[in-house]
Coordinates of N, CA and C and ligand atoms in Angstrom, one line a residue:
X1 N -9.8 24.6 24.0 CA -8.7 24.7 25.0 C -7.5 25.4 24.4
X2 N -6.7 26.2 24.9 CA -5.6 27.0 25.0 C -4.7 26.6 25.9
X3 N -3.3 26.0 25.1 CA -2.0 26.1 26.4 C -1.5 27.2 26.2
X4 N -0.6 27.6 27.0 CA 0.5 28.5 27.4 C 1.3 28.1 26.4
X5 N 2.0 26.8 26.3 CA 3.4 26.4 25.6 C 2.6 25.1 24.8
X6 N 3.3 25.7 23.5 CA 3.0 24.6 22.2 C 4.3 23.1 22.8
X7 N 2.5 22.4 22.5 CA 3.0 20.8 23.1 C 3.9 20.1 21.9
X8 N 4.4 19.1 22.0 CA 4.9 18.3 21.0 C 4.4 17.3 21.4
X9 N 3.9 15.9 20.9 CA 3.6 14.6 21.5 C 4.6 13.6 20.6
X10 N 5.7 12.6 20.8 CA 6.0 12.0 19.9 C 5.4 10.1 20.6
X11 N 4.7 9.9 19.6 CA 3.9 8.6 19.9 C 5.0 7.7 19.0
X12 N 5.4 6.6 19.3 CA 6.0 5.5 18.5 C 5.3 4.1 19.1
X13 N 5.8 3.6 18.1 CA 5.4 1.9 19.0 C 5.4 0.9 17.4
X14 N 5.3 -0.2 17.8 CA 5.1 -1.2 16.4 C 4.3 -0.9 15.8
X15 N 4.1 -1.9 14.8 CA 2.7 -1.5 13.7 C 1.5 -2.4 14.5
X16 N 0.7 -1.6 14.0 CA -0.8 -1.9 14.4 C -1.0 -2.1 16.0
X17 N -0.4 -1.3 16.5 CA -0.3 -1.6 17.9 C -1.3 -0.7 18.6
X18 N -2.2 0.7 17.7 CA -3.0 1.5 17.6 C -2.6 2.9 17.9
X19 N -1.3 2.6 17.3 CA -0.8 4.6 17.4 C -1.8 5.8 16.5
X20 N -2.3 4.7 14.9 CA -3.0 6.1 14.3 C -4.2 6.3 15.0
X21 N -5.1 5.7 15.7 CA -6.0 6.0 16.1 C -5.8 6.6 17.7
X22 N -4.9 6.4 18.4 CA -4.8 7.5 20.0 C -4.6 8.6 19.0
X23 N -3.5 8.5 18.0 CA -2.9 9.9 17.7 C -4.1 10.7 17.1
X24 N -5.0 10.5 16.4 CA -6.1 10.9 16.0 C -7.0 11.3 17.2
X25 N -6.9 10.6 18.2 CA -7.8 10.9 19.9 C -7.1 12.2 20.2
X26 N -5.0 12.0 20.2 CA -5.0 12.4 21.2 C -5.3 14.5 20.4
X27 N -4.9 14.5 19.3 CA -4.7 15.4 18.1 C -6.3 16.3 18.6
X28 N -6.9 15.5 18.4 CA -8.5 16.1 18.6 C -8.5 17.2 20.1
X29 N -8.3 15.9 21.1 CA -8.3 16.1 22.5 C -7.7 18.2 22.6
X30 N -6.6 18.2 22.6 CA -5.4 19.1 22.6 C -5.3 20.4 21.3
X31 N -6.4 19.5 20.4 CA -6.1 20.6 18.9 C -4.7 20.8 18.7
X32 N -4.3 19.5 18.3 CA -3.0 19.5 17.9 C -2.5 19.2 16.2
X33 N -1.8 19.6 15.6 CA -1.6 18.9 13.9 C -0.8 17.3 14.1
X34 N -1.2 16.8 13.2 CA -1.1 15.3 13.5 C -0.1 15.1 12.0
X35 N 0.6 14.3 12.1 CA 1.8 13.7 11.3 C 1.7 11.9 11.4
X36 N 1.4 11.5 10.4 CA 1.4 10.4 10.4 C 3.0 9.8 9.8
X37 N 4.1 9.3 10.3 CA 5.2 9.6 9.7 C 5.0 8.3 9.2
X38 N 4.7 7.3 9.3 CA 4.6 6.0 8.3 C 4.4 6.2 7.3
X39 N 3.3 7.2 7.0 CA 2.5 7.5 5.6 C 4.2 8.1 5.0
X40 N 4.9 8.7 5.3 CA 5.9 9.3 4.5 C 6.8 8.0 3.6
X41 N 6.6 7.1 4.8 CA 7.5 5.8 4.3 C 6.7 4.7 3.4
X42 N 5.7 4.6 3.7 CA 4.6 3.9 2.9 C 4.5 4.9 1.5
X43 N 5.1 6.4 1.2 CA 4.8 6.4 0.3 C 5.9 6.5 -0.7
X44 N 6.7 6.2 0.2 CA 8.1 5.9 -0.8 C 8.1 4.3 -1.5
X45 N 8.2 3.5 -0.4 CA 7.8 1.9 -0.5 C 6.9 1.6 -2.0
X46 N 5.5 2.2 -1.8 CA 4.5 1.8 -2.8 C 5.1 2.6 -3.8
X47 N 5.7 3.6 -4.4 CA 6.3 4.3 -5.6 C 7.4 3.8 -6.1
X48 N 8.4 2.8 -5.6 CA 9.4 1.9 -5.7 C 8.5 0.7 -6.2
X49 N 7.3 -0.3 -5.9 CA 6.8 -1.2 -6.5 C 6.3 -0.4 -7.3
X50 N 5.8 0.4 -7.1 CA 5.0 1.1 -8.6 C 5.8 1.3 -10.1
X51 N 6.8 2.0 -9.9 CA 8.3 1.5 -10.7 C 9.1 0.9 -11.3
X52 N 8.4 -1.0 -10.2 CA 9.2 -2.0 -10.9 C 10.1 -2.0 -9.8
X53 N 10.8 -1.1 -9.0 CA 12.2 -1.5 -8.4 C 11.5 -2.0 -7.1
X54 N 13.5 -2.5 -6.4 CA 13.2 -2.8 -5.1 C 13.5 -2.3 -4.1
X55 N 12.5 -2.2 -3.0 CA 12.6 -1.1 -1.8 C 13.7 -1.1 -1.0
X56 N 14.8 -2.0 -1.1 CA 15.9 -2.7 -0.2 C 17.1 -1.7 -0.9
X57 N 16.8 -1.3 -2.5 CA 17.8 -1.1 -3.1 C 17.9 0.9 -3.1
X58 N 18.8 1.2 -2.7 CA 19.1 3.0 -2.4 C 18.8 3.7 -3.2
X59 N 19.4 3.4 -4.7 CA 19.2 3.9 -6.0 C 17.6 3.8 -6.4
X60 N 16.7 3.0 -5.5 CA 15.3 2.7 -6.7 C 14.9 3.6 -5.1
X61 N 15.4 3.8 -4.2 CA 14.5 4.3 -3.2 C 14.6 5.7 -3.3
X62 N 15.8 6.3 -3.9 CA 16.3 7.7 -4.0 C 15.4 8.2 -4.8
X63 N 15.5 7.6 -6.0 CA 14.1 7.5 -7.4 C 13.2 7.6 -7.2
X64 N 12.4 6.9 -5.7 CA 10.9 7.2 -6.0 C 10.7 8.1 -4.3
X65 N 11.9 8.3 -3.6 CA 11.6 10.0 -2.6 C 11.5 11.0 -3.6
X66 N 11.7 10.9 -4.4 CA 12.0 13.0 -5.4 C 10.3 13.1 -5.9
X67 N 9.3 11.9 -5.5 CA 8.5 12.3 -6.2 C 6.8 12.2 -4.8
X68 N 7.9 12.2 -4.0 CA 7.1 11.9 -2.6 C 5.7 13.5 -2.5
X69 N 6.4 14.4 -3.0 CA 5.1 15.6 -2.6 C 4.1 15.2 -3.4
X70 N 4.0 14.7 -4.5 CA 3.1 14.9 -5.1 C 2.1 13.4 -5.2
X71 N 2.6 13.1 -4.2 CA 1.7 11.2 -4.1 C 0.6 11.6 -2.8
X72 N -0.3 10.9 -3.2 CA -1.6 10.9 -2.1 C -1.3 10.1 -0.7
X73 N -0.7 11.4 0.0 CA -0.7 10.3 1.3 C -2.1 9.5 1.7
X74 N -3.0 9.5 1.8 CA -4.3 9.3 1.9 C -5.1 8.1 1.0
X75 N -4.3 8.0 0.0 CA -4.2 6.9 -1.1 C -4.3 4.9 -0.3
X76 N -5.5 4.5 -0.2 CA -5.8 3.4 0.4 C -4.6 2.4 0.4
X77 N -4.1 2.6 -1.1 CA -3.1 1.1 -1.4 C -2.2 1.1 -0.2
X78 N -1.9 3.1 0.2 CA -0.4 2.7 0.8 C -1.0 2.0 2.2
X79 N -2.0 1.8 2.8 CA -2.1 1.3 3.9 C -2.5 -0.6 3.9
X80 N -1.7 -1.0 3.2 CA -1.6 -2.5 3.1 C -0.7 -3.3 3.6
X81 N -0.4 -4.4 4.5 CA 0.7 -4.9 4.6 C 1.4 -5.2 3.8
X82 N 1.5 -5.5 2.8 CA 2.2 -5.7 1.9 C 3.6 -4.0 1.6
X83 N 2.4 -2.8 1.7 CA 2.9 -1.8 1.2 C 3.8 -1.5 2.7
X84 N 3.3 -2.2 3.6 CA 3.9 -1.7 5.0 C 5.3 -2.3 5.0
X85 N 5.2 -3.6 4.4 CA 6.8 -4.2 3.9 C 7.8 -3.5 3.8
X86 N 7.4 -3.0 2.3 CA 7.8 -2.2 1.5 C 8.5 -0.9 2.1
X87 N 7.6 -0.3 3.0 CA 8.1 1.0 4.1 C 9.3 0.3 4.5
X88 N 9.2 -0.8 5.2 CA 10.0 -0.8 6.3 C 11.6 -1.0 5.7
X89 N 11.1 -1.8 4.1 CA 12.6 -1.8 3.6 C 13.2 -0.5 3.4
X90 N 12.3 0.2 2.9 CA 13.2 1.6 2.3 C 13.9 2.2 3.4
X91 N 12.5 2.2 4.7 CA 13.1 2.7 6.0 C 14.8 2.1 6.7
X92 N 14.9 1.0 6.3 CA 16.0 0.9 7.1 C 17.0 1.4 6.5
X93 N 17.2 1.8 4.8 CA 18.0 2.7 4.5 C 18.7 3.9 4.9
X94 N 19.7 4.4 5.6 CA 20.2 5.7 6.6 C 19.5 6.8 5.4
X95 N 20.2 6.7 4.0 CA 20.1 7.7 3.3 C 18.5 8.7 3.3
X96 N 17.6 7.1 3.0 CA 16.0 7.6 3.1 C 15.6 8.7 4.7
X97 N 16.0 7.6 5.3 CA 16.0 8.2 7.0 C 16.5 9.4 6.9
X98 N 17.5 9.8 6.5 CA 18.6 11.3 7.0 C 17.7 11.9 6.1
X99 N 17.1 12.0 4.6 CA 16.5 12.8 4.0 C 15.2 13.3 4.6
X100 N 14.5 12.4 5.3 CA 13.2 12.6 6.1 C 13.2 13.3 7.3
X101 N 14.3 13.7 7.9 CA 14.3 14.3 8.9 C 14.1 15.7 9.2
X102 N 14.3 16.5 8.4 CA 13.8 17.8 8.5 C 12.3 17.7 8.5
X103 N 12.2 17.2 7.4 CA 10.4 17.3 7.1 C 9.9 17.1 8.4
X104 N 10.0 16.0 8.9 CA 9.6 16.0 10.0 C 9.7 16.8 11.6
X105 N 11.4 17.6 11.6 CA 11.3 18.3 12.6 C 10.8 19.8 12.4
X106 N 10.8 19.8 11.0 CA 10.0 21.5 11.2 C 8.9 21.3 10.7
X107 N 8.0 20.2 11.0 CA 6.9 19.7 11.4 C 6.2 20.2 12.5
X108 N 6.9 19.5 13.3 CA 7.3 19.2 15.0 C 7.1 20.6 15.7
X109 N 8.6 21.5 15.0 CA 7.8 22.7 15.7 C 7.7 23.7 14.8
X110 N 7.1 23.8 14.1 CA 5.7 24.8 13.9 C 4.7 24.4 13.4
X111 N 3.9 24.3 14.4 CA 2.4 24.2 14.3 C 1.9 25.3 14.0
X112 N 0.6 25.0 13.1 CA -0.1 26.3 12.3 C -0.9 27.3 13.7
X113 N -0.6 28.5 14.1 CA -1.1 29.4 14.7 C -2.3 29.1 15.2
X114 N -3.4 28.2 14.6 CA -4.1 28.1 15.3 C -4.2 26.6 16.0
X115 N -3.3 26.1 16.3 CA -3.6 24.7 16.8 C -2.6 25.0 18.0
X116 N -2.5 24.0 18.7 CA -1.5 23.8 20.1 C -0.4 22.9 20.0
X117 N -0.1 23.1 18.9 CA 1.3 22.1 19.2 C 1.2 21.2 18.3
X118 N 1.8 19.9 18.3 CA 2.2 18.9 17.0 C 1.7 17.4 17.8
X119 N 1.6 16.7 17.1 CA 2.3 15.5 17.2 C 2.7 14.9 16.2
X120 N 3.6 13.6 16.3 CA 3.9 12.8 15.6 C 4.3 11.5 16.1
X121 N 3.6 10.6 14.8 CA 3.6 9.1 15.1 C 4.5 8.4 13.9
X122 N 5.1 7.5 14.9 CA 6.1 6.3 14.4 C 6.7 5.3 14.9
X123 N 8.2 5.4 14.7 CA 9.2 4.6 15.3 C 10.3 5.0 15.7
X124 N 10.6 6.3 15.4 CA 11.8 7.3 15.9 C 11.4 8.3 16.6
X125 N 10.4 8.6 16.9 CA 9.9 9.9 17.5 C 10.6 10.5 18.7
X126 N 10.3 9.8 19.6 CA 10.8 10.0 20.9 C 12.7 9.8 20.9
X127 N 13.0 9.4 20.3 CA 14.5 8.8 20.2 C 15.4 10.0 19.4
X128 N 14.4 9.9 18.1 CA 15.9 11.1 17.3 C 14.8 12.1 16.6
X129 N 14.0 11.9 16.2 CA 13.2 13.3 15.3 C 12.8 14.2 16.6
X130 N 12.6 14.1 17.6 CA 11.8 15.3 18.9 C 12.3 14.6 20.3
X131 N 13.8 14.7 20.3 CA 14.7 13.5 21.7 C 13.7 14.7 22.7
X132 N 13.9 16.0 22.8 CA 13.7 17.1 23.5 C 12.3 17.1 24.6
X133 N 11.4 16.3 23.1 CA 10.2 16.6 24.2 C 9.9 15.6 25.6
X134 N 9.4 16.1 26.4 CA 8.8 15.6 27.4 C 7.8 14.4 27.5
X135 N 6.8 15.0 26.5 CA 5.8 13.9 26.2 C 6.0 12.7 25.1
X136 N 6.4 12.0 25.4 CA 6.7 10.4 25.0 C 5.8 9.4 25.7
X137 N 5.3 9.2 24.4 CA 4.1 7.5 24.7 C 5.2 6.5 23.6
X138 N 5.0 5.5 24.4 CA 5.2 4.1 23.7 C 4.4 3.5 24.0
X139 N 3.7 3.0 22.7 CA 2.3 1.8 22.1 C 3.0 0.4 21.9
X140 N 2.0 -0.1 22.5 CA 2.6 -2.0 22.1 C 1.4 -2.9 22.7
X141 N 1.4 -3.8 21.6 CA 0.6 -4.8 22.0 C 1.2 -6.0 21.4
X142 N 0.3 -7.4 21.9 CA 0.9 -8.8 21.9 C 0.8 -9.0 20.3
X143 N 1.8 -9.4 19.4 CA 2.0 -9.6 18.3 C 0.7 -10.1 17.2
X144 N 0.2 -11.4 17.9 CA -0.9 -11.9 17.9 C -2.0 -11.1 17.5
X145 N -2.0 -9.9 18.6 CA -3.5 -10.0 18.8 C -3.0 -8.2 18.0
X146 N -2.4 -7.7 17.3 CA -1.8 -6.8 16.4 C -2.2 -7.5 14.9
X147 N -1.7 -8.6 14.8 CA -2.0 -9.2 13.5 C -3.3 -9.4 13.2
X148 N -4.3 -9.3 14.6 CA -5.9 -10.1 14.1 C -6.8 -8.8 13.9
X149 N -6.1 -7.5 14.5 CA -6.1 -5.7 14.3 C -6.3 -5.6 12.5
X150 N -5.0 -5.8 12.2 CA -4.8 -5.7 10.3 C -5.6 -6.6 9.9
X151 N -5.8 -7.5 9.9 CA -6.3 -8.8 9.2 C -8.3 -8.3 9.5
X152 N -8.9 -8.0 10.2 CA -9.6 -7.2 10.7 C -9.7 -6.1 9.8
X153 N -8.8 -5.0 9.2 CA -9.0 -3.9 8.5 C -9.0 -4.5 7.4
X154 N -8.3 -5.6 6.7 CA -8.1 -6.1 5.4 C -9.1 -6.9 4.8
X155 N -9.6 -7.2 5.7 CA -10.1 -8.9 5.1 C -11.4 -8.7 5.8
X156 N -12.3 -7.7 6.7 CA -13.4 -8.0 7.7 C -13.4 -9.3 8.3
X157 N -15.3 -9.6 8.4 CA -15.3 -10.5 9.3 C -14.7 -11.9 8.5
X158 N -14.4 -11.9 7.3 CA -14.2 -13.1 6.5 C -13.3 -14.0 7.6
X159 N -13.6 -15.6 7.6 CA -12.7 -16.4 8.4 C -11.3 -16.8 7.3
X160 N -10.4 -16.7 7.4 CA -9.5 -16.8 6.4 C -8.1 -17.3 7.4
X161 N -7.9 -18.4 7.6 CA -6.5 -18.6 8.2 C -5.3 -18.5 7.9
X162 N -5.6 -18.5 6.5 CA -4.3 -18.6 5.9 C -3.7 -17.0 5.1
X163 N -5.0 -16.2 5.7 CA -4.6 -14.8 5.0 C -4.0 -14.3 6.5
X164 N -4.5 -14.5 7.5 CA -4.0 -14.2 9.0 C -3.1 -14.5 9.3
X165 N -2.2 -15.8 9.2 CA -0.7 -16.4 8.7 C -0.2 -15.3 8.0
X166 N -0.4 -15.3 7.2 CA 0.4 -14.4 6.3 C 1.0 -12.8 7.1
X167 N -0.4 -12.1 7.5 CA -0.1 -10.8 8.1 C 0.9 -11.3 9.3
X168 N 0.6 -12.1 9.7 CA 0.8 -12.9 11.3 C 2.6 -12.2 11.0
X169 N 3.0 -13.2 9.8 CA 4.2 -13.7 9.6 C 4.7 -12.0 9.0
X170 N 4.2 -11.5 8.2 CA 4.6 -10.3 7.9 C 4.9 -9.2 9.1
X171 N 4.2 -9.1 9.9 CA 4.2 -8.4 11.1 C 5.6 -8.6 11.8
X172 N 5.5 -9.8 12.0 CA 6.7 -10.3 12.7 C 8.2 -9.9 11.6
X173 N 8.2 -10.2 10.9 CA 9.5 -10.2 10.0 C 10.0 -8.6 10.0
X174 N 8.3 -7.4 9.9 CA 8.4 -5.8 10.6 C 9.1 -5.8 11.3
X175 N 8.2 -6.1 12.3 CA 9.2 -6.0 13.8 C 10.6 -6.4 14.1
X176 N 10.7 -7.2 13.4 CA 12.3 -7.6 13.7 C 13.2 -6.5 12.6
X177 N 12.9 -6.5 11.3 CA 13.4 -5.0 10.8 C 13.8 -3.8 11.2
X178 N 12.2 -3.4 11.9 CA 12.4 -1.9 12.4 C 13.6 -2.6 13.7
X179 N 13.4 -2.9 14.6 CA 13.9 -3.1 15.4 C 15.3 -3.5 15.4
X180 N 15.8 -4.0 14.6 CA 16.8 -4.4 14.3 C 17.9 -3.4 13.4
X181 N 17.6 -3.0 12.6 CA 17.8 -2.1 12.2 C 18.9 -1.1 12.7
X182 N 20.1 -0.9 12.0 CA 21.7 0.4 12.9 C 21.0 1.6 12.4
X183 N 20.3 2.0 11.6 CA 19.8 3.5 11.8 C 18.3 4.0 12.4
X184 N 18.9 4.4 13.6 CA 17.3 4.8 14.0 C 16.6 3.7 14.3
X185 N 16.6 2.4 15.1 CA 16.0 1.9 15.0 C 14.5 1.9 16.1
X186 N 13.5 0.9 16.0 CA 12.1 1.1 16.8 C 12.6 0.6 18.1
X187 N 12.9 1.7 19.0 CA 12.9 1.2 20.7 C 12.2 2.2 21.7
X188 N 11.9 1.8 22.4 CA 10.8 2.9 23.4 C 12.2 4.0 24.4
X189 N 12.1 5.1 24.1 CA 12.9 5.9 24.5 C 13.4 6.0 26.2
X190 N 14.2 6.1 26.7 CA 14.1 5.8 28.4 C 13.6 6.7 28.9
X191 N 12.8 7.9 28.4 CA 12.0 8.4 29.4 C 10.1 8.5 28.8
X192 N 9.7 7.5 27.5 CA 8.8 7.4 27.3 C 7.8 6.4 28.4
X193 N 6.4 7.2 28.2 CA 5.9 6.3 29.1 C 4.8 5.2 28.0
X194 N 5.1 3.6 28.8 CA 4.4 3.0 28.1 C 3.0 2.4 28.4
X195 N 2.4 2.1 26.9 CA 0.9 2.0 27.6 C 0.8 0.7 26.2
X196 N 0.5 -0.6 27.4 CA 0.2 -2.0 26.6 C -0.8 -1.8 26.1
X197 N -1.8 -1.9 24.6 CA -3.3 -1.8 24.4 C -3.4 -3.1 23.9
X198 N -3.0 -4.1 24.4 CA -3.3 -5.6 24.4 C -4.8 -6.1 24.4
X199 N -4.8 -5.5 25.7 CA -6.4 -6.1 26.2 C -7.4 -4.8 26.9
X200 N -6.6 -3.2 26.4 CA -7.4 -2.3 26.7 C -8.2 -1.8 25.4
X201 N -9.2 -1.0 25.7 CA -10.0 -0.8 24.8 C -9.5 0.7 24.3
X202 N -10.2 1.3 23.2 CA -9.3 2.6 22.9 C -9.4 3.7 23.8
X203 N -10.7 3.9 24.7 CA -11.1 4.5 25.9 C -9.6 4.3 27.1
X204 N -9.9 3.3 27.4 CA -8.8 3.2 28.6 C -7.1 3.4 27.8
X205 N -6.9 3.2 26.8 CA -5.9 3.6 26.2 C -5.7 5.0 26.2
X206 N -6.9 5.8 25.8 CA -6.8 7.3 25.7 C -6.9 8.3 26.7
X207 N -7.4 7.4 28.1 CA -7.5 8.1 29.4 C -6.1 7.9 29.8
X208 N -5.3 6.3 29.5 CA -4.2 6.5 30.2 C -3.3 7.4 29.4
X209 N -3.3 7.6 28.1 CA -2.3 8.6 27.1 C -2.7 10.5 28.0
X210 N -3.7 10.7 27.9 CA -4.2 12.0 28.9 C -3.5 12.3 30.1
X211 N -3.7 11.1 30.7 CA -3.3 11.2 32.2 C -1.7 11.6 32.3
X212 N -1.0 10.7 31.4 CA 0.5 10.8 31.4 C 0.5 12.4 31.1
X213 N 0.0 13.0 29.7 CA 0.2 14.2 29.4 C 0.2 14.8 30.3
X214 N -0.8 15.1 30.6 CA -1.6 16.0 32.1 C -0.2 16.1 33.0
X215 N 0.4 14.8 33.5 CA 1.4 14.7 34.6 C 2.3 15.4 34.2
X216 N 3.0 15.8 32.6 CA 4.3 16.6 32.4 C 3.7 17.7 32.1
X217 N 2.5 18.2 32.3 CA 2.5 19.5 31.5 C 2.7 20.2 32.6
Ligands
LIG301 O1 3.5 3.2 11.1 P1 3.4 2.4 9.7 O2 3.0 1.0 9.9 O3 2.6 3.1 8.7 O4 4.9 2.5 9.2 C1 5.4 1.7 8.1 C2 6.9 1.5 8.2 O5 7.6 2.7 8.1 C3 7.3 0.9 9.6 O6 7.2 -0.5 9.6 C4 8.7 1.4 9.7 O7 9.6 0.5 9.0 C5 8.7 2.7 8.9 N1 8.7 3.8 9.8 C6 9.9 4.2 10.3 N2 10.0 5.3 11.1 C7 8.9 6.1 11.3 C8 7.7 5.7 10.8 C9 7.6 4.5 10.0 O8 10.9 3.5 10.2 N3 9.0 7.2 12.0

């Protein structure tokens, strides 16, 4: 498929609420380049514990952005709750945020000649890295059933209550972070459209992400 006009999609929503995988649907769908913007932060986070220092603190976060190109976004560790922590500390730092924003908007728009446009996934998307574009999804599901998502990727079918607590509680402490947060924080934009994946499957999640597109293009 060929558009006329290079799309932008900016997807945000909580964690584990299933942004990497629509964004991976919707990327395919559209032949679009995909930006996982977490991974940027997850790989500052995990190179700060790697170090020794702490993610909360500017100076150890400054330290380990200068060495961000050359870390494996793709690198399993960074996708751990634990390492997701760690993101979200650095993330609430302005300084880390203001440094990340280029990367990400000349991202955004230039897409390599042969694809259709961009997306990108996070918690600022729709709000301050791409205010412009049209297409805005916000992802969200019930905290709970988010937690039993990760705990599911981490642990399989193992019955473990007390490792589920944990993510349960970690998740939540996220959310109130990003969200909380004076720079840039995670809120669904007022002209994003939202889509609960609580109790839908990834199918009905990726027909209703389509459909919205479809309506603004
Ligand atoms: O999406 P993911 O769970 O990988 O993001 C890890 C953390 O990075 C988030 O909890 C959030 O604090 C931060 N983040 C952010 N802005 C983005 C993407 C991620 O603050 N655009």
């Amino acid at each position: 498929m060929l558009l006329s006009k290079k799309l932008i999609i900016a997807l945000d929503g909580p964690a584990a609420s299933g942004k990497g995988t629509l964004g991976r649907r919707l990327a395919a769908h559209y032949n679009l380049a995909l930006l996982d913007t977490g991974a940027l932060y997850r790989a500052v986070g995990w190179n700060v514990i790697q170090k020794g220092g702490n993610p909360s603190n500017v100076i150890d976060a400054l330290e380990a952005l200068k060495d961000l190109s050359n870390i494996d976004l793709s690198n399993k560790e960074l996708r751990s709750e634990s390492i997701g922590t760690a993101a979200s500390q650095v993330a609430a730092l302005p300084t880390i945020r203001h440094a990340l924003v280029d990367f990400q908007r000349t991202f955004a728009n230039n897409p390599p000649p042969n694809k259709n446009g961009t997306i990108l996934d996070g918690r600022d998307i729709g709000t301050v890295i791409c205010p412009d574009t049209p297409f805005k999804i916000f992802i969200t599901a019930d905290v709970e059933i988010r937690a039993k998502r990760r705990f599911l990727e981490e642990f399989g079918n193992d019955e473990n209550a007390k490792e589920y607590k944990k993510i349960l509680n970690k998740l939540r402490d996220r959310d109130k972070r990003d969200t909380s947060r004076a720079s840039s924080p995670l809120k669904q934009a007022k002209n994003a459209h939202l889509i609960d994946t609580s109790y839908s499957d990834i199918e009905a999640v990726f027909d209703a992400a389509i459909k919205f597109v479809s309506s603004k293009m």
